[in-house]
Short mmCIF file of C-alpha atoms in Angstrom, two decimals:
data_model
loop_
_atom_site.label_atom_id
_atom_site.label_comp_id
_atom_site.label_asym_id
_atom_site.label_seq_id
_atom_site.Cartn_x
_atom_site.Cartn_y
_atom_site.Cartn_z
CA MET A 1 -1.37 4.74 10.84
CA ALA A 2 1.84 4.72 8.69
CA ASN A 3 2.92 3.19 5.71
CA LEU A 4 5.60 1.22 5.86
CA THR A 5 8.60 1.78 3.40
CA ALA A 6 9.17 -2.27 3.18
CA THR A 7 12.53 -2.96 4.63
CA ARG A 8 12.50 -7.51 2.81
CA PRO A 9 10.48 -8.02 -0.78
CA LEU A 10 6.78 -7.86 -0.63
CA GLN A 11 4.46 -11.39 0.20
CA PRO A 12 1.77 -10.76 -1.90
CA TRP A 13 -0.94 -14.59 -1.04
CA THR A 14 -4.97 -15.67 -0.73
CA ALA A 15 -5.71 -17.08 2.12
CA PRO A 16 -6.69 -20.23 1.59
CA THR A 17 -10.23 -21.07 1.59
CA ALA A 18 -12.09 -24.25 3.67
CA THR A 19 -14.86 -26.68 1.87
CA ASP A 20 -15.29 -28.79 5.10
CA PRO A 21 -14.16 -28.39 8.77
CA VAL A 22 -10.54 -28.59 9.69
CA GLY A 23 -9.27 -31.49 11.87
CA SER A 24 -5.51 -31.15 12.52
CA THR A 25 -2.84 -32.16 15.22
CA LEU A 26 -0.51 -29.62 15.35
CA ARG A 27 3.28 -28.51 17.05
CA LEU A 28 4.03 -24.72 17.14
CA PRO A 29 6.98 -22.94 17.89
CA GLY A 30 8.42 -21.53 21.02
CA SER A 31 6.31 -18.56 22.92
CA LYS A 32 8.05 -15.78 21.58
CA SER A 33 7.68 -13.73 24.95
CA LEU A 34 9.28 -16.65 26.91
CA THR A 35 12.39 -17.02 24.25
CA ALA A 36 13.17 -12.62 24.45
CA ARG A 37 13.10 -13.57 28.93
CA ALA A 38 14.68 -16.25 29.19
CA LEU A 39 17.52 -14.99 26.70
CA VAL A 40 17.17 -11.42 28.39
CA VAL A 41 18.33 -13.01 31.79
CA SER A 42 20.61 -15.59 31.00
CA ALA A 43 22.77 -13.01 29.75
CA VAL A 44 22.31 -11.24 33.30
CA SER A 45 22.94 -14.50 34.69
CA ASP A 46 26.30 -16.70 36.11
CA GLY A 47 27.46 -19.82 34.09
CA THR A 48 25.07 -21.55 31.41
CA SER A 49 21.52 -21.04 30.47
CA THR A 50 20.70 -23.73 27.20
CA LEU A 51 16.80 -23.17 25.51
CA SER A 52 15.04 -26.09 24.90
CA HIS A 53 11.91 -25.96 21.81
CA PRO A 54 12.63 -21.52 21.43
CA LEU A 55 10.77 -19.87 18.68
CA ARG A 56 13.23 -19.38 16.02
CA ALA A 57 12.03 -16.06 14.81
CA ARG A 58 12.93 -12.36 13.18
CA ASP A 59 12.31 -11.02 17.10
CA THR A 60 13.48 -13.98 19.04
CA GLU A 61 16.78 -13.89 16.03
CA LEU A 62 16.66 -9.81 16.45
CA MET A 63 17.09 -10.57 20.18
CA ALA A 64 19.54 -12.81 20.59
CA GLY A 65 21.72 -10.97 17.62
CA GLY A 66 21.80 -7.37 20.61
CA LEU A 67 23.02 -10.22 23.90
CA ARG A 68 25.08 -11.04 21.00
CA ALA A 69 26.72 -7.58 19.34
CA MET A 70 27.03 -6.50 23.01
CA GLY A 71 29.47 -9.62 23.77
CA VAL A 72 27.30 -12.64 24.97
CA HIS A 73 27.89 -15.87 23.45
CA ALA A 74 24.84 -16.92 22.22
CA SER A 75 24.33 -20.79 20.07
CA ILE A 76 21.42 -20.88 18.23
CA VAL A 77 22.34 -22.85 14.99
CA ASP A 78 20.16 -25.30 17.18
CA ASP A 79 16.52 -25.65 16.83
CA GLU A 80 16.01 -26.65 19.22
CA ARG A 81 18.54 -25.91 21.91
CA TRP A 82 19.77 -22.97 22.27
CA LEU A 83 22.80 -22.06 24.40
CA ILE A 84 23.46 -19.23 26.09
CA ARG A 85 27.11 -17.63 27.87
CA PRO A 86 27.72 -14.36 29.35
CA ARG A 87 30.39 -12.48 28.84
CA PRO A 88 31.02 -9.21 30.16
CA LEU A 89 28.80 -6.82 27.94
CA GLN A 90 31.08 -4.55 25.50
CA GLY A 91 30.45 -1.47 23.56
CA PRO A 92 30.45 -0.35 20.97
CA ALA A 93 27.80 -2.83 20.08
CA HIS A 94 25.22 -1.72 17.45
CA VAL A 95 21.38 -3.56 18.08
CA ASP A 96 18.88 -3.65 15.28
CA VAL A 97 15.12 -3.73 16.90
CA GLY A 98 13.82 -4.54 13.38
CA LEU A 99 10.09 -3.67 14.90
CA SER A 100 10.33 -5.94 17.56
CA GLY A 101 9.06 -3.71 20.68
CA THR A 102 11.21 -6.91 23.29
CA VAL A 103 13.99 -5.71 22.32
CA MET A 104 13.46 -2.04 21.78
CA ARG A 105 12.33 -2.31 25.45
CA PHE A 106 14.41 -4.81 27.35
CA VAL A 107 17.82 -4.45 26.13
CA PRO A 108 18.56 -0.52 26.02
CA PRO A 109 18.97 -0.94 30.16
CA LEU A 110 21.59 -4.24 29.44
CA ALA A 111 23.08 -1.81 28.20
CA GLY A 112 23.42 0.63 30.48
CA LEU A 113 25.74 -2.18 32.37
CA ALA A 114 28.30 -2.51 28.98
CA GLU A 115 30.91 -0.47 28.82
CA GLY A 116 31.07 1.56 26.12
CA PRO A 117 28.29 3.01 23.58
CA VAL A 118 25.26 1.35 22.43
CA THR A 119 23.28 2.32 19.46
CA PHE A 120 20.01 1.34 19.38
CA ASP A 121 17.54 1.77 16.00
CA GLY A 122 15.29 -0.95 13.74
CA ASP A 123 12.40 -0.56 11.52
CA PRO A 124 10.96 3.39 9.63
CA TYR A 125 7.28 2.10 12.19
CA ALA A 126 9.68 2.14 15.26
CA ARG A 127 10.87 4.81 15.63
CA VAL A 128 7.43 6.14 16.01
CA ARG A 129 6.36 3.13 18.53
CA PRO A 130 6.17 4.21 22.37
CA LEU A 131 9.52 4.51 24.37
CA GLY A 132 9.97 7.43 26.25
CA PRO A 133 9.10 6.27 29.55
CA LEU A 134 11.20 4.13 29.72
CA VAL A 135 14.47 6.51 28.40
CA GLU A 136 13.25 9.00 31.11
CA ALA A 137 12.79 6.11 34.18
CA LEU A 138 16.22 4.80 32.84
CA ARG A 139 18.10 7.81 33.07
CA SER A 140 17.01 8.25 36.50
CA ILE A 141 18.89 5.23 37.75
CA GLY A 142 22.28 6.32 36.57
CA LEU A 143 22.22 6.04 32.76
CA ARG A 144 23.45 8.33 30.13
CA ILE A 145 21.38 8.20 27.06
CA ASP A 146 20.72 10.07 23.84
CA ALA A 147 17.50 9.96 22.63
CA ALA A 148 15.50 11.39 19.03
CA ASP A 149 12.95 13.20 20.63
CA GLY A 150 10.22 11.98 22.90
CA GLY A 151 13.04 9.22 23.85
CA ARG A 152 12.29 7.29 21.01
CA LEU A 153 14.54 5.28 18.49
CA PRO A 154 17.35 6.20 17.17
CA LEU A 155 18.96 6.70 20.56
CA THR A 156 22.38 5.44 22.10
CA VAL A 157 22.91 4.46 25.86
CA HIS A 158 26.67 5.16 26.61
CA GLY A 159 27.51 2.32 29.21
CA ALA A 160 29.27 2.81 31.60
CA GLY A 161 30.16 -0.43 32.83
CA GLN A 162 27.40 -0.16 35.97
CA VAL A 163 24.14 0.78 37.11
CA ALA A 164 23.15 2.28 40.09
CA GLY A 165 18.97 1.75 40.08
CA GLY A 166 16.56 2.15 43.17
CA GLU A 167 13.23 3.70 42.79
CA VAL A 168 11.49 4.80 39.53
CA VAL A 169 8.29 6.47 38.55
CA ILE A 170 6.21 4.95 35.77
CA ASP A 171 3.66 5.18 33.18
CA ALA A 172 3.56 2.04 31.88
CA SER A 173 0.52 2.57 30.70
CA ALA A 174 0.89 2.17 26.98
CA SER A 175 3.37 -0.77 27.05
CA SER A 176 3.49 -3.77 30.35
CA GLN A 177 7.64 -4.49 28.69
CA PHE A 178 8.40 -1.15 30.32
CA VAL A 179 8.22 -2.42 33.26
CA SER A 180 9.43 -6.27 32.29
CA GLY A 181 12.46 -4.59 30.71
CA LEU A 182 13.69 -2.39 33.96
CA LEU A 183 13.67 -5.25 35.91
CA LEU A 184 14.98 -8.39 33.80
CA GLY A 185 18.67 -6.68 34.09
CA ALA A 186 18.11 -5.12 37.68
CA ALA A 187 19.51 -8.14 39.89
CA ARG A 188 22.86 -7.25 38.26
CA PHE A 189 22.00 -2.61 38.96
CA GLU A 190 24.39 -1.71 42.09
CA ARG A 191 20.48 -0.83 44.47
CA GLY A 192 18.04 -3.54 42.12
CA ILE A 193 15.25 -1.58 41.54
CA VAL A 194 12.06 -0.79 42.91
CA VAL A 195 9.54 0.47 39.56
CA ARG A 196 6.59 2.39 41.06
CA HIS A 197 3.68 2.81 37.91
CA GLU A 198 1.50 5.37 38.04
CA GLY A 199 -1.33 6.32 36.03
CA PRO A 200 -4.34 4.26 33.57
CA PRO A 201 -4.05 0.74 34.40
CA VAL A 202 -0.68 -1.37 32.93
CA PRO A 203 -1.83 -3.50 30.33
CA SER A 204 -0.72 -7.04 29.58
CA ALA A 205 -0.28 -8.06 33.17
CA PRO A 206 0.31 -12.05 32.28
CA HIS A 207 3.54 -10.74 30.31
CA LEU A 208 4.74 -9.40 33.99
CA ARG A 209 3.14 -11.96 35.52
CA MET A 210 5.39 -14.03 33.65
CA THR A 211 8.84 -11.78 34.48
CA VAL A 212 8.62 -11.89 37.70
CA GLN A 213 8.40 -15.87 37.62
CA MET A 214 11.00 -16.49 35.58
CA LEU A 215 13.70 -14.18 37.63
CA ARG A 216 13.00 -15.97 41.23
CA ALA A 217 13.30 -19.63 38.83
CA ALA A 218 16.81 -17.71 37.68
CA GLY A 219 17.10 -16.84 41.87
CA ALA A 220 15.83 -13.18 42.17
CA ALA A 221 14.02 -11.43 45.20
CA VAL A 222 10.87 -10.15 43.77
CA ASP A 223 8.45 -8.46 45.24
CA ASP A 224 5.17 -7.87 43.64
CA SER A 225 2.90 -7.87 46.50
CA THR A 226 1.56 -4.19 46.53
CA PRO A 227 -0.54 -3.61 43.46
CA ASN A 228 1.58 -1.36 40.73
CA VAL A 229 4.62 -2.01 42.15
CA TRP A 230 7.86 -4.41 41.21
CA THR A 231 10.73 -4.30 43.59
CA VAL A 232 13.67 -6.59 42.76
CA GLU A 233 17.17 -6.91 45.14
CA PRO A 234 20.31 -7.11 43.27
CA GLY A 235 21.56 -10.45 43.37
CA ARG A 236 23.19 -12.86 41.46
CA LEU A 237 21.05 -15.17 38.55
CA SER A 238 21.88 -18.67 38.29
CA GLY A 239 22.05 -20.02 34.15
CA ARG A 240 19.50 -22.66 34.33
CA GLY A 241 17.59 -24.71 31.20
CA TRP A 242 14.77 -22.91 30.09
CA ASP A 243 11.99 -25.33 28.25
CA ILE A 244 9.90 -22.81 26.57
CA GLU A 245 5.17 -23.80 26.03
CA PRO A 246 4.46 -23.37 22.90
CA ASP A 247 2.97 -19.89 21.79
CA LEU A 248 -0.30 -19.92 22.25
CA SER A 249 -1.06 -16.41 20.94
CA GLY A 250 0.40 -17.79 17.67
CA ALA A 251 -1.48 -20.48 18.79
CA VAL A 252 -4.92 -18.34 18.25
CA PRO A 253 -5.68 -18.45 14.70
CA PHE A 254 -5.36 -21.94 14.71
CA PHE A 255 -7.99 -22.95 17.46
CA ALA A 256 -9.56 -18.60 15.49
CA ALA A 257 -10.06 -21.80 12.66
CA ALA A 258 -12.17 -24.52 14.93
CA LEU A 259 -14.99 -21.91 15.40
CA VAL A 260 -14.96 -20.63 11.40
CA THR A 261 -15.08 -24.31 10.27
CA GLY A 262 -17.12 -25.96 12.89
CA GLY A 263 -13.89 -28.33 13.25
CA GLY A 264 -11.16 -29.67 15.93
CA VAL A 265 -7.55 -28.28 16.04
CA THR A 266 -5.16 -29.81 18.52
CA LEU A 267 -2.14 -27.93 19.92
CA LEU A 268 0.16 -30.93 20.86
CA GLY A 269 2.54 -30.17 23.75
CA TRP A 270 1.29 -27.94 25.94
CA PRO A 271 1.98 -27.62 29.89
CA ARG A 272 -0.24 -28.69 32.96
CA SER A 273 0.33 -25.79 34.47
CA SER A 274 1.16 -22.58 32.32
CA LEU A 275 3.39 -19.14 32.30
CA GLN A 276 0.73 -17.83 29.83
CA PRO A 277 -2.98 -16.64 30.30
CA VAL A 278 -4.85 -20.51 28.56
CA ASP A 279 -7.48 -19.64 31.42
CA THR A 280 -8.19 -16.29 29.63
CA LEU A 281 -8.72 -17.99 25.94
CA ARG A 282 -10.11 -20.73 27.20
CA THR A 283 -13.49 -18.60 28.26
CA LEU A 284 -12.84 -16.44 25.00
CA LEU A 285 -13.50 -19.12 23.27
CA GLN A 286 -16.18 -20.64 25.23
CA GLN A 287 -17.94 -17.79 25.00
CA MET A 288 -18.07 -17.56 21.51
CA GLY A 289 -19.51 -20.81 21.00
CA GLY A 290 -15.92 -22.72 21.08
CA GLU A 291 -14.66 -25.66 23.64
CA VAL A 292 -11.87 -26.60 25.14
CA THR A 293 -10.08 -29.40 26.68
CA LEU A 294 -6.80 -29.81 27.88
CA GLY A 295 -6.25 -33.65 27.97
CA THR A 296 -2.49 -35.80 27.91
CA GLU A 297 -2.34 -35.32 23.79
CA GLY A 298 -2.72 -31.66 24.24
CA LEU A 299 -5.05 -28.35 24.26
CA THR A 300 -7.63 -29.29 22.19
CA VAL A 301 -10.29 -26.45 20.75
CA ARG A 302 -13.81 -27.30 18.96
CA GLY A 303 -16.33 -25.19 16.60
CA THR A 304 -20.03 -25.94 15.86
CA GLY A 305 -19.74 -23.67 12.61
CA VAL A 306 -21.52 -21.22 14.62
CA ILE A 307 -19.64 -18.36 15.93
CA HIS A 308 -21.28 -15.64 18.75
CA GLY A 309 -20.54 -12.16 19.76
CA LEU A 310 -18.83 -11.41 22.06
CA ASP A 311 -18.63 -8.67 24.72
CA ALA A 312 -15.01 -8.73 26.45
CA ASP A 313 -12.23 -6.29 28.26
CA LEU A 314 -8.64 -7.64 26.77
CA SER A 315 -6.38 -5.32 28.04
CA ASP A 316 -4.85 -9.15 29.56
CA VAL A 317 -4.15 -10.45 26.33
CA SER A 318 -4.57 -7.66 23.61
CA GLU A 319 -2.55 -9.77 21.17
CA PHE A 320 -5.55 -11.48 20.86
CA THR A 321 -7.27 -8.64 19.34
CA PRO A 322 -6.78 -8.98 16.02
CA VAL A 323 -7.68 -12.33 15.25
CA LEU A 324 -11.14 -12.38 17.51
CA ALA A 325 -11.93 -9.31 15.71
CA ALA A 326 -12.61 -11.46 12.42
CA LEU A 327 -13.95 -13.82 14.28
CA ALA A 328 -16.28 -11.62 15.23
CA VAL A 329 -16.83 -10.55 11.42
CA LEU A 330 -17.93 -13.71 10.88
CA ALA A 331 -20.21 -14.40 14.17
CA ASP A 332 -24.46 -14.32 15.01
CA SER A 333 -24.41 -11.75 17.31
CA PRO A 334 -22.46 -8.03 17.82
CA SER A 335 -19.43 -7.91 19.35
CA ARG A 336 -17.50 -5.35 21.50
CA LEU A 337 -13.53 -5.19 21.96
CA ARG A 338 -12.90 -2.89 24.74
CA GLY A 339 -9.57 -2.17 26.42
CA VAL A 340 -7.35 -1.71 24.11
CA ALA A 341 -6.17 1.68 23.62
CA HIS A 342 -2.17 0.30 24.32
CA ILE A 343 -2.94 -1.54 20.56
CA ARG A 344 -2.97 2.04 18.95
CA ASN A 345 1.12 1.82 18.99
CA HIS A 346 1.77 -2.07 18.14
CA GLU A 347 3.39 -2.47 15.12
CA THR A 348 0.94 -0.20 13.56
CA ASP A 349 -2.23 0.61 15.44
CA ARG A 350 -4.56 -1.65 14.79
CA LEU A 351 -7.51 -0.72 16.15
CA ALA A 352 -7.06 1.95 13.16
CA ALA A 353 -5.79 -0.57 11.05
CA LEU A 354 -9.14 -3.14 11.83
CA ALA A 355 -11.53 -1.03 11.27
CA LYS A 356 -10.05 0.23 7.88
CA GLU A 357 -9.80 -3.61 6.32
CA LEU A 358 -12.74 -5.41 8.10
CA ASN A 359 -14.72 -2.09 7.03
CA THR A 360 -13.57 -2.40 3.54
CA LEU A 361 -14.39 -5.94 3.12
CA GLY A 362 -18.13 -5.18 3.73
CA ALA A 363 -17.76 -5.52 7.81
CA ASP A 364 -19.66 -2.77 10.38
CA VAL A 365 -17.01 -1.27 12.39
CA ALA A 366 -16.20 1.08 14.59
CA GLU A 367 -13.33 1.96 16.93
CA SER A 368 -13.55 3.64 20.11
CA ALA A 369 -12.02 5.04 22.23
CA ASP A 370 -9.99 1.70 23.43
CA GLY A 371 -11.29 -0.87 20.86
CA LEU A 372 -13.60 -1.80 18.10
CA GLU A 373 -17.98 -2.61 17.90
CA ILE A 374 -18.31 -4.91 15.48
CA ARG A 375 -22.03 -5.28 13.70
CA PRO A 376 -21.66 -8.82 11.15
CA ARG A 377 -22.15 -7.95 8.10
CA PRO A 378 -22.31 -10.24 4.46
CA LEU A 379 -18.67 -10.18 4.26
CA ARG A 380 -17.07 -9.94 0.20
CA GLY A 381 -13.34 -10.41 -0.88
CA GLY A 382 -10.88 -8.39 -1.42
CA ALA A 383 -7.53 -7.02 -1.01
CA PHE A 384 -6.35 -6.62 3.14
CA GLU A 385 -3.09 -4.68 4.10
CA THR A 386 -1.95 -6.57 7.21
CA TYR A 387 0.48 -3.08 7.45
CA ASP A 388 3.46 -5.24 8.64
CA ASP A 389 2.04 -6.90 11.29
CA HIS A 390 2.08 -10.35 11.52
CA ARG A 391 -1.30 -10.43 13.25
CA MET A 392 -2.66 -8.81 10.69
CA ALA A 393 -2.46 -11.32 9.28
CA HIS A 394 -3.19 -13.70 11.21
CA ALA A 395 -6.40 -12.39 11.05
CA ALA A 396 -7.31 -12.48 7.24
CA ALA A 397 -6.22 -15.47 7.16
CA VAL A 398 -8.70 -16.13 9.58
CA ILE A 399 -11.13 -14.35 7.73
CA GLY A 400 -10.15 -16.27 3.91
CA LEU A 401 -11.23 -19.78 5.96
CA ALA A 402 -14.56 -18.30 5.36
CA VAL A 403 -15.01 -15.39 2.65
CA PRO A 404 -13.15 -16.77 -0.92
CA GLY A 405 -10.62 -14.14 -2.31
CA ILE A 406 -8.98 -12.80 0.61
CA GLU A 407 -5.70 -11.60 -0.37
CA LEU A 408 -3.15 -10.78 2.25
CA SER A 409 -0.62 -7.66 0.73
CA ASP A 410 2.10 -9.02 2.90
CA VAL A 411 2.28 -13.14 4.82
CA ALA A 412 6.35 -12.66 5.43
CA CYS A 413 5.25 -11.00 7.65
CA THR A 414 4.03 -13.38 10.27
CA SER A 415 8.19 -14.34 10.13
CA LYS A 416 8.25 -11.71 13.10
CA THR A 417 6.78 -14.52 15.51
CA MET A 418 6.01 -17.73 12.93
CA PRO A 419 8.20 -18.06 9.53
CA GLU A 420 6.65 -21.57 9.67
CA PHE A 421 2.62 -19.45 9.48
CA PRO A 422 1.79 -19.69 5.45
CA ALA A 423 2.89 -23.51 5.48
CA LEU A 424 1.35 -24.19 8.91
CA TRP A 425 -2.28 -22.75 7.58
CA SER A 426 -2.39 -23.64 4.02
CA THR A 427 -2.01 -27.68 5.50
CA MET A 428 -4.65 -27.47 8.41
CA VAL A 429 -6.72 -25.93 5.57
CA THR A 430 -6.25 -28.82 2.83
CA GLY A 431 -6.61 -31.75 5.05
CA GLY A 432 -2.54 -32.37 5.59
CA GLY A 433 -2.26 -33.14 9.91
CA ARG A 434 -5.93 -34.27 9.42
CA GLN A 435 -6.61 -35.87 12.90
#
């Protein structure tokens, strides 16, 4: 688990404690996953695309900035509507990936289509995040790439204006983003691409389905009928309008607040048919004692103030792990969260970080090979290190609802996916926006 050198001023924050059940109706920013994919697909399409209600946050601004550095016209001034006009990709260019997995894994394949070199680097911890399997896969289909040991950042893609494409074999068990990165630009490759995964199961399957569905929506011919094989035929994609759903992962801490306080939280604008794993979240929250309904107003979660322990495989929804762990330490019975060994390679080693910080507060948390075993005990306030990881900050805020004196080392890290988080959270807890 890395101790990072901060790349911006830290913002310590004491999580507010709830004195009453929360009762809020919220409109959250758009999905990071949908926004990132829409930006990349739009950059390799023919014609103009628009993104309605996109997420404006550090990760998505870095994605737009990386595409813009290679020549794409990306207008993101309007918070409600971004405009993307593809242009021939050019180097030399430099792409700052920050700490974003999507930028460091989705943009290098596109850099092969640029004329000239494109360099990639980011925050200190970005240099230890897994990237090697993707680099080797790209080399196998004709890209010339210089990279640090292990195929890590910093790296340079020597774009030749075209990518041969073809068949690649990859172990994507560390991140589904390896597969998504190979697929998103593949319609522009001369032979398209066939991606074969060999290794332990690929995590976060809903994100792969999202990639496939969005490519098809833009006109790509994608075959994912064979398990662990994805084929994208060469062809033209069409610019289009993308209506970005609210961010489900960003909503999880707010829904958790309903369970902790015995209140109710409604997320406005939730679609009847979603590209995000809302059914899985509904099941998990119900198992922990919540009531989840989708009505005309939006998606609503209500709690009783009693939280039950959870035994669940979270491999498809690993982003939920920190907040579910926070709920688990407040539950009335033990929990076992499993299937998430790969989150050791996210913004930080999330399993080690959660175990350390939750135990510091008095919990009884043990790391397993692929998750956490949690036995609730009385908790106390204290310092909570966020490790420059927005999901760690979300977990600490949830615990702070029930435990006074939870002091986050840095809440500004939530700007990665939701700059408004501290204000939205405080308003919810203090009663602004009550139902």
